Each structure stands twice: as structure tokens, then as C-alpha cells.
């Protein structure tokens, strides 16, 4: 591998540092509730989910922006906006400004989010693509680990200090400024005269990811709160546990190719089922140790989900449609993340149960049912192929 090719891969993968940066400060929620006493728990949680609305909005607009700015400028502007808006909460406690800055952070991430996946699927194919998609998840997990550790450490100086973690955005900004050059990646598309067409599988997986992330984000948004509610751990301990879980996610990213080689198309439904059991485990647990095991195992298997889905969508999409297909998935993911507080707020009202733990019961049950249904359909299709 040449030095230029190595640096190109490192630079492309560096975008993934920021793809999941918004919920990394969720451990600050309990402290913010104590400081911003005029705001409800739901309003504070909105600060964690509003970036996903910005991401969702700019995922749609990014294709237009990218057409004029190309790869390098699109990524650099997006990362710069993420860096500046991410640091705003360090300097203010005004809720309106906090809400606006968190929205702008999402807008910045949305500018380059789809490129984190499509640059891999456009430049690479086959096993190399699968490996890089796994590494993409691993890089994201490493970043989440580092940010969660920093948040846990900085919390002792106040929740505002925790937002200094967004200085990590300097890494991809510097790499793209120094090492990335726009290339004509559409030559093959032009020769083959491919048109942008979205396969029906992409829409199915977009809805799949919407439900999955709507449920799974209870871990990011409510883990610290459920630990405090149950009384067996602090918000800082929850942040440290999230860091360990993210580190395990790094391992799952590295193991993805081998795991997928064994489980094949069953990797996704089995991962969903295990994830569902883990969330249910957190609901029933009254022990920090048991909850820790559930969080760590969920970190391992959740790391298999994104590369499975993005890899399958890349397989059914032509070169011209890779960015559009990634955008569809990101719409489902970020819409689920954004609507998580609202959806679970409605569910809590319906069942008249406003405990934080109840959200883990609902989310775990839904993910488990989806995974089980998916596995049954997968096994039935395999049986039909054998006897056809």
C-alpha cells in the first residue's frame, strides 16, 4: 500500500470521529437539569436530540452543497461548523443559545455525514469495502470512547467544561486540509451512463434503522439518568461505562469481517436480538455490575449493525446511487435519534409510566421482536432456496 493510499484511507475514515459526536455529552444531562431548573427533563434531553434534526436537514441539502463544493470543501466547512458550535455551551447557560448551537452542530455533521460512508463505497469494493466499513464503525467507537472518557473526567469541573471534547473536530479538519485532494470519482459513472436509482431494499433498511435507532438511543440519552434513578451509580460512572462500551464497539468493528464470514446474513438479526436482551437486562437490573455487562455486550453487538446495513445497501446500489442510498439510511437513523424523546414521551404518557427505566423495557422489547422476526424471515428464505 502506497503512502498516498494509506493517508487517503486515514483521512476518509477520520470523518467518522464526528458522526456520533452529538450524544457523547449526554452524561451531562443530570447536571444540566440541576443547573437549568426552569427547564424540564424533556427540554434538557432535547439538547441531546436536536442535533439529529440538523443532521437530518443537511443530509438532504448536502447533495446540493456537495455538487458545488465537492468533497474537500464540503467536509472542511461541515467540520468547522461542528467545531465552533460544539464549543458554544462552554461559554453560556442560556437555553435558547444552547438549543441553537446544538442544532448548528447537527447541521455541520449533516454536511459530511453521508460522505463518511459513500466515499468508502465509491472508492473501494469487495472485501476491502467490507473491511473499511467495519473500520469506519471502529473509528467511530474509538472517538466515542475518547469523548466519553473526557466528558466523565471534565464533569468534575462542571458540565460546561465537558463540551471541550468537541476540540476533537480539529483532527479531521487538519487531515482534510493537509492530505485530501478532490478527485474525479465519477469517471466510471460517466462511462457507464448510470442513473441514480434507489432500490426498494434501501427504503426497507431506512425504516429498519429508524426503528432501531429510535429504540437504541435510550442508552445514549438515558443511561446516566437510569443509573441515578435506580441509585446504584452516578452520571460520571455512566459516562465511564459508555466509554468502555464504545471501546468494545471498536473491537466489534475490527472483528466484523470475521463475524460476518461466519454468520453471513444472520449477523444483523442476531445482533438485534442480543441488543434487545441487553436493554431488557438494564430494565430488570438492580446491580451496577449486571447493568455494566448489559451495556458492554450491547456495545459489542451494536457495532455489527451499521456495517451490515450499509454493506448490504452498497451491494444493491450502483456507483451513481451510493451517496443517495447512504443518505436514505442516514435519514432513517437521524430521524429515529431526533424523535426518540418525543416517541418515548408519548409511550410513557400512554402507559402512565414516567420512569426512565420504563423506556429500556419498551426499547428492548421492540428491538428483540424486530430481530427475532428478521431472523425467522431469513431462515425461511434460506429454507425455500434449499428446496426450490
PDB file of C-alpha atoms in Angstrom, residues 51-66 74 77-78 81 103-114 327 330-331 334:
ATOM      1  CA  UNK A  51     -28.553  17.837  16.562  1.00  0.00           C
ATOM      2  CA  UNK A  52     -30.160  14.915  14.770  1.00  0.00           C
ATOM      3  CA  UNK A  53     -32.762  17.275  13.309  1.00  0.00           C
ATOM      4  CA  UNK A  54     -29.929  19.437  11.971  1.00  0.00           C
ATOM      5  CA  UNK A  55     -28.217  16.327  10.609  1.00  0.00           C
ATOM      6  CA  UNK A  56     -31.467  15.196   9.001  1.00  0.00           C
ATOM      7  CA  UNK A  57     -31.989  18.591   7.358  1.00  0.00           C
ATOM      8  CA  UNK A  58     -28.469  18.864   5.971  1.00  0.00           C
ATOM      9  CA  UNK A  59     -28.315  15.241   4.880  1.00  0.00           C
ATOM     10  CA  UNK A  60     -30.963  16.312   2.349  1.00  0.00           C
ATOM     11  CA  UNK A  61     -29.156  19.542   1.477  1.00  0.00           C
ATOM     12  CA  UNK A  62     -25.663  18.026   1.403  1.00  0.00           C
ATOM     13  CA  UNK A  63     -26.106  16.571  -2.086  1.00  0.00           C
ATOM     14  CA  UNK A  64     -26.797  20.069  -3.455  1.00  0.00           C
ATOM     15  CA  UNK A  65     -23.962  21.592  -1.415  1.00  0.00           C
ATOM     16  CA  UNK A  66     -21.600  18.796  -2.472  1.00  0.00           C
ATOM     17  CA  UNK A  74     -17.947  20.214   1.956  1.00  0.00           C
ATOM     18  CA  UNK A  77     -16.900  23.573   6.176  1.00  0.00           C
ATOM     19  CA  UNK A  78     -19.047  20.970   7.916  1.00  0.00           C
ATOM     20  CA  UNK A  81     -19.227  24.414  11.891  1.00  0.00           C
ATOM     21  CA  UNK A 103     -28.906  22.417  16.126  1.00  0.00           C
ATOM     22  CA  UNK A 104     -25.996  24.005  14.240  1.00  0.00           C
ATOM     23  CA  UNK A 105     -23.728  21.206  15.418  1.00  0.00           C
ATOM     24  CA  UNK A 106     -26.111  18.777  13.717  1.00  0.00           C
ATOM     25  CA  UNK A 107     -26.119  20.916  10.565  1.00  0.00           C
ATOM     26  CA  UNK A 108     -22.330  20.721  10.449  1.00  0.00           C
ATOM     27  CA  UNK A 109     -22.298  16.940  10.894  1.00  0.00           C
ATOM     28  CA  UNK A 110     -25.063  16.586   8.295  1.00  0.00           C
ATOM     29  CA  UNK A 111     -22.900  18.238   5.649  1.00  0.00           C
ATOM     30  CA  UNK A 112     -20.355  15.410   5.677  1.00  0.00           C
ATOM     31  CA  UNK A 113     -22.215  12.517   7.305  1.00  0.00           C
ATOM     32  CA  UNK A 114     -23.200  10.690   4.119  1.00  0.00           C
ATOM     33  CA  UNK A 327     -28.420   9.499   2.576  1.00  0.00           C
ATOM     34  CA  UNK A 330     -28.914   8.426   7.436  1.00  0.00           C
ATOM     35  CA  UNK A 331     -32.384   9.970   7.208  1.00  0.00           C
ATOM     36  CA  UNK A 334     -31.177  10.599  12.423  1.00  0.00           C
TER      37      UNK A 334
END
